mmCIF file of C-alpha atoms in Angstrom:
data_model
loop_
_atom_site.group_PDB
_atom_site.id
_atom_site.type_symbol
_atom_site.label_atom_id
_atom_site.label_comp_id
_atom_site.label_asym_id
_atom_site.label_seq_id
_atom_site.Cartn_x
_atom_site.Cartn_y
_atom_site.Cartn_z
ATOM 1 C CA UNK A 1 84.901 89.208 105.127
ATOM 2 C CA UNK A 2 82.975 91.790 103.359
ATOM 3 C CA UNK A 3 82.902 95.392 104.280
ATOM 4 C CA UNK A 4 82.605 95.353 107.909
ATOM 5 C CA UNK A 5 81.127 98.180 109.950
ATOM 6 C CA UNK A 6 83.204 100.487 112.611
ATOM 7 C CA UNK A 7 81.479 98.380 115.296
ATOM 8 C CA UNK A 8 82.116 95.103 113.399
ATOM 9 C CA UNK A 9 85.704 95.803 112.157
ATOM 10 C CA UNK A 10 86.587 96.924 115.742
ATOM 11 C CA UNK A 11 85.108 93.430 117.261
ATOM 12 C CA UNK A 12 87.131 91.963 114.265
ATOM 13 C CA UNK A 13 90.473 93.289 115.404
ATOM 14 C CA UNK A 14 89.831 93.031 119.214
ATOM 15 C CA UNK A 15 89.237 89.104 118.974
ATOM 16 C CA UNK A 16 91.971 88.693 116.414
ATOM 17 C CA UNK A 17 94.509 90.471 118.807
ATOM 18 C CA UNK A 18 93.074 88.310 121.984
ATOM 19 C CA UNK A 19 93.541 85.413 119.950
ATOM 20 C CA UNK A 20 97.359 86.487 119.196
ATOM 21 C CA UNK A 21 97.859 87.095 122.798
ATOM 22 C CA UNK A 22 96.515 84.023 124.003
ATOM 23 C CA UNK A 23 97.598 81.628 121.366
ATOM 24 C CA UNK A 24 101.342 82.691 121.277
ATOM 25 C CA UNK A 25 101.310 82.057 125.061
ATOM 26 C CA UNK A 26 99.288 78.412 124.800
ATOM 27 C CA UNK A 27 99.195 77.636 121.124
ATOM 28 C CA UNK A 28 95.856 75.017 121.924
ATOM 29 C CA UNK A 29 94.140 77.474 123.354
ATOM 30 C CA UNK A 30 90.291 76.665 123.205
ATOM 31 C CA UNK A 31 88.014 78.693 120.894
ATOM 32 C CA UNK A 32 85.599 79.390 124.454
ATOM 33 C CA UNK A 33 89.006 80.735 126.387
ATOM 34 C CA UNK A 34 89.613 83.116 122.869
ATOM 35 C CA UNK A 35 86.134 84.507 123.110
ATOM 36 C CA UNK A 36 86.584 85.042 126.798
ATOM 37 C CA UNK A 37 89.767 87.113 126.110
ATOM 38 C CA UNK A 38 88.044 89.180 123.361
ATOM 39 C CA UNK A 39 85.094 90.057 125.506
ATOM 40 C CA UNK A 40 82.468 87.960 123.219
ATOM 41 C CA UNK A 41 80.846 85.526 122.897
ATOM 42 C CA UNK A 42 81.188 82.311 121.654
ATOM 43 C CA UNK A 43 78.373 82.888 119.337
ATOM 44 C CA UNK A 44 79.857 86.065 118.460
ATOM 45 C CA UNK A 45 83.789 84.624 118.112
ATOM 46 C CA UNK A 46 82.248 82.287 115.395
ATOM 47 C CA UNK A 47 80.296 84.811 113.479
ATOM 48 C CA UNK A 48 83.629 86.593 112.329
ATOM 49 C CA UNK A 49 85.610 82.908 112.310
ATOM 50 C CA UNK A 50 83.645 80.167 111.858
ATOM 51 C CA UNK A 51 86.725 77.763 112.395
ATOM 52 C CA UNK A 52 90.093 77.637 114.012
ATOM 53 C CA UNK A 53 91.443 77.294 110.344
ATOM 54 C CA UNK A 54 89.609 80.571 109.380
ATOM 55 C CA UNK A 55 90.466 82.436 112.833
ATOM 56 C CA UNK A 56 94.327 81.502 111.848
ATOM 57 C CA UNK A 57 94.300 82.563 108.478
ATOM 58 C CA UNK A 58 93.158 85.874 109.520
ATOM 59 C CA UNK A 59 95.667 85.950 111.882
ATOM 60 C CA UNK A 60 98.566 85.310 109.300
ATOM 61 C CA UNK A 61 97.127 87.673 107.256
ATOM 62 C CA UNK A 62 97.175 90.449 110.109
ATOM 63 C CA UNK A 63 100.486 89.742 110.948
ATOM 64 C CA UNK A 64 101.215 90.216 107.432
ATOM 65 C CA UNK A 65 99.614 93.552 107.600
ATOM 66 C CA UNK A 66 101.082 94.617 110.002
ATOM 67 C CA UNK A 67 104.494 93.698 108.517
ATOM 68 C CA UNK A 68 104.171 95.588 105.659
ATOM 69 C CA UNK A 69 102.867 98.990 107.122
ATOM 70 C CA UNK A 70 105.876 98.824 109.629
ATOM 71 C CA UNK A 71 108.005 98.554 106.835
ATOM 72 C CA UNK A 72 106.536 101.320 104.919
ATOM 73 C CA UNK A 73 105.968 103.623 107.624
ATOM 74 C CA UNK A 74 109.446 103.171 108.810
ATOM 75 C CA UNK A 75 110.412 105.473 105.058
ATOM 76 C CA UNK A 76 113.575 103.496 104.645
ATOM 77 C CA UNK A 77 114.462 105.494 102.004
ATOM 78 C CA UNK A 78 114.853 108.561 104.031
ATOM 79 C CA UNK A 79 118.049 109.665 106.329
ATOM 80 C CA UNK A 80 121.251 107.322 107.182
ATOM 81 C CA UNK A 81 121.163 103.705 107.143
ATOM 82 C CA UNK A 82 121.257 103.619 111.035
ATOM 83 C CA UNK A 83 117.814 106.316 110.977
ATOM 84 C CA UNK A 84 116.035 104.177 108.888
ATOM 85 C CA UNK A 85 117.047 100.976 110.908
ATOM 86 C CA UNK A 86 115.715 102.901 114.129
ATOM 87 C CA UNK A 87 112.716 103.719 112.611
ATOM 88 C CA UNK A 88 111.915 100.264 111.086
ATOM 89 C CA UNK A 89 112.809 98.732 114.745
ATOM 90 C CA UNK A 90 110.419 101.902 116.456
ATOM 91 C CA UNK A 91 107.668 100.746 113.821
ATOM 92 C CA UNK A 92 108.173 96.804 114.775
ATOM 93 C CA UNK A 93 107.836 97.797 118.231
ATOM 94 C CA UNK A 94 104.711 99.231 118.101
ATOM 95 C CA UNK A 95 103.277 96.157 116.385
ATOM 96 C CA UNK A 96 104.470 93.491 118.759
ATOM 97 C CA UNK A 97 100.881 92.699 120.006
ATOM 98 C CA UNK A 98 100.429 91.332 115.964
ATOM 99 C CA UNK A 99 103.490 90.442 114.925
ATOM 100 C CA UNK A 100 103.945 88.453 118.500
ATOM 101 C CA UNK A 101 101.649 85.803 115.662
ATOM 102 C CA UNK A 102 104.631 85.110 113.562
ATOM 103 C CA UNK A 103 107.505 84.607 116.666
ATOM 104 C CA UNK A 104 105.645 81.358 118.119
ATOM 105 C CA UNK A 105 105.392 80.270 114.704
ATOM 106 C CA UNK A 106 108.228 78.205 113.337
ATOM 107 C CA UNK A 107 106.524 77.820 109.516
ATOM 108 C CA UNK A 108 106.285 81.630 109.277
ATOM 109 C CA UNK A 109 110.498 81.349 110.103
ATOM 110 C CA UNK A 110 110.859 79.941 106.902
ATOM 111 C CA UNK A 111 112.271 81.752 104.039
ATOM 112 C CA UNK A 112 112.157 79.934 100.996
ATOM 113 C CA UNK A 113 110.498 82.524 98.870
ATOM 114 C CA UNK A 114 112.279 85.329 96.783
ATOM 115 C CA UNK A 115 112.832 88.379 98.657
ATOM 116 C CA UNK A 116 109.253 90.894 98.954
ATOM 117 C CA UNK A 117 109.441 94.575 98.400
ATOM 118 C CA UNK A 118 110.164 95.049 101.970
ATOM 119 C CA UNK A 119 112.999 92.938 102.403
ATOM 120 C CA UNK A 120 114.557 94.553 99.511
ATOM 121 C CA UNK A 121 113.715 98.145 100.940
ATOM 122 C CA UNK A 122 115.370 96.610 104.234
ATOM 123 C CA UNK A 123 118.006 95.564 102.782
ATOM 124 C CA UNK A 124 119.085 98.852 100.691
ATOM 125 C CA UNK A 125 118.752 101.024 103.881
ATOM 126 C CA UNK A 126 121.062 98.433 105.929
ATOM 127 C CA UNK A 127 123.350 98.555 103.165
ATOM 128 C CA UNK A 128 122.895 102.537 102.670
ATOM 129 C CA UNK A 129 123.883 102.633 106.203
ATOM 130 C CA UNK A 130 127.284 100.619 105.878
ATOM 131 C CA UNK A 131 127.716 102.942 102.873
ATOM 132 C CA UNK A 132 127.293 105.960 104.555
ATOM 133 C CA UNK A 133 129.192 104.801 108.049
ATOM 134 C CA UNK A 134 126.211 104.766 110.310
ATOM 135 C CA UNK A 135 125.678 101.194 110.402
ATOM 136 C CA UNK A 136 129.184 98.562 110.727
ATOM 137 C CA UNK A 137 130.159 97.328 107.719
ATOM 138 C CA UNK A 138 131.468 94.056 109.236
ATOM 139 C CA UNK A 139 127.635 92.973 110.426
ATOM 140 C CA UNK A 140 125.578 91.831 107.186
ATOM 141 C CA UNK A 141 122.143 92.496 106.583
ATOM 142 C CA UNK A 142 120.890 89.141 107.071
ATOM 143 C CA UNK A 143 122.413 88.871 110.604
ATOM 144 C CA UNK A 144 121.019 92.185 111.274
ATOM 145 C CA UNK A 145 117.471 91.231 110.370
ATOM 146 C CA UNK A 146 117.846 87.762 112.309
ATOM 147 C CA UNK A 147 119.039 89.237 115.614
ATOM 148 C CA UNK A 148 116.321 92.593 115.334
ATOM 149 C CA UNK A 149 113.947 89.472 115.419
ATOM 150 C CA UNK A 150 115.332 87.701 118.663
ATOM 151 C CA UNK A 151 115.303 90.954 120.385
ATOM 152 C CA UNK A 152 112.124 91.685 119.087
ATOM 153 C CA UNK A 153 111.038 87.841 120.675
ATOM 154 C CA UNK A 154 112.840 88.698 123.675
ATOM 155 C CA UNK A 155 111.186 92.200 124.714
ATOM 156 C CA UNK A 156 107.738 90.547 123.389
ATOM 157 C CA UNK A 157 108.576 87.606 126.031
ATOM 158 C CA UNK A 158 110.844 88.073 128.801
ATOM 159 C CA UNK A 159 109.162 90.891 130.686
ATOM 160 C CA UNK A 160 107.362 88.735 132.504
ATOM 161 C CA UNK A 161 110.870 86.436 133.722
ATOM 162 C CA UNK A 162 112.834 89.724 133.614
ATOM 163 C CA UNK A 163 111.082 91.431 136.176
ATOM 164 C CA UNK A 164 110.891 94.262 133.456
ATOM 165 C CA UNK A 165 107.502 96.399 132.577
ATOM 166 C CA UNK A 166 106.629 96.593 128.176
ATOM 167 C CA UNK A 167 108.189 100.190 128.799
ATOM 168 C CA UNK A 168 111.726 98.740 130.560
ATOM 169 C CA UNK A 169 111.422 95.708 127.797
ATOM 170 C CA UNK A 170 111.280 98.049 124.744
ATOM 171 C CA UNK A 171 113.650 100.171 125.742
ATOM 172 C CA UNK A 172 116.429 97.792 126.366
ATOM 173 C CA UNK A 173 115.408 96.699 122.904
ATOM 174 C CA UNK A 174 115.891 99.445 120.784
ATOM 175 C CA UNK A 175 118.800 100.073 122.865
ATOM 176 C CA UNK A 176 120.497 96.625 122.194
ATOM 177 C CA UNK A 177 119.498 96.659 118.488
ATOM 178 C CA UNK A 178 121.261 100.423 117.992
ATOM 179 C CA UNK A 179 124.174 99.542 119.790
ATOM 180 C CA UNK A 180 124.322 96.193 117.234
ATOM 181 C CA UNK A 181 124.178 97.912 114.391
ATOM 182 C CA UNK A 182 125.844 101.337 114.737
ATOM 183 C CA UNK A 183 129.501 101.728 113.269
ATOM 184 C CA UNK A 184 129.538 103.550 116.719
ATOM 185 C CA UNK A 185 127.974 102.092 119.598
ATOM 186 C CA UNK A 186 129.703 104.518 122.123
ATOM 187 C CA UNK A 187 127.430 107.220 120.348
ATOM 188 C CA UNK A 188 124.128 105.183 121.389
#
């Protein structure tokens, strides 16, 4: 889309995060239940996305977004391994509502392309932090990454089978992924 207005971008990002929420939990979802979730109109829902192919895309490309700024704000670089790991899992947290696009998803899963600039920066500060003690040396990075995104599924998810509130789910989160990671989990 070209430059969109306040008005327009905000209508932009409100139907593209009703459509997240809605299609994660029933993937068919029909385009009049989207509209109805973002507060539009039909007429409206197919202004910005004239398609389901075109409402999807943008969705990918959200969740994409999102990615990346979670990485970056999450300044790997900075602090011990297990500070940057926090921070990365604080910033993925707080973008659940988008990234919630890529965890019903099983193309997204795969991972046949060479590593981006924020796997690598992931990667480095998971290593830093075996280097430096704070994270243990015996978990690798790639089991790491693969079990922050379960608990990440499962505090996006279970709340409602858990009998826990977002607050309750996130917490237990970050707890469990700390404790996974740290060289120390008695310090957690």
């Amino acid at each position: 889309m070209s430059e969109l207005s306040p008005t327009a971008s905000r209508t932009h990002r409100s139907i593209l995060t009703a459509a997240i929420s809605l299609m994660a939990a029933r993937p068919e979802a029909p385009m009049t239940d989207i509209a109805e979730a973002a507060g539009v109109s039909r007429s409206t829902l197919h202004r910005y996305f004239p398609d389901r192919t075109a409402l999807r895309d943008a969705m990918d490309e959200l969740a994409q977004s999102a990615w990346i700024d979670a990485v970056r704000s999450a300044r790997l670089e900075e602090g011990s391994g297990l500070e940057a790991f926090r921070r990365l899992c604080a910033e993925l947290l707080g973008r659940l509502d988008v990234l919630a696009w890529w965890m019903v998803r099983p193309d997204s899963w795969e991972d046949d392309e060479e590593p981006t600039a924020e796997d690598v920066a992931i990667i480095n500060a998971l290593a830093r932090g075996r280097e430096d003690g704070s994270i243990d040396p015996a978990i690798r990075s790639d089991w790491l990454q693969n079990m922050m995104w379960a608990v990440l599924y499962a505090v996006q998810f279970a709340p409602a089978v858990a009998d826990l509130n977002a607050f309750e789910a996130r917490e237990q989160g970050m707890r469990t992924l700390m404790k996974a990671a740290a060289s120390d989990p008695s310090r957690i």
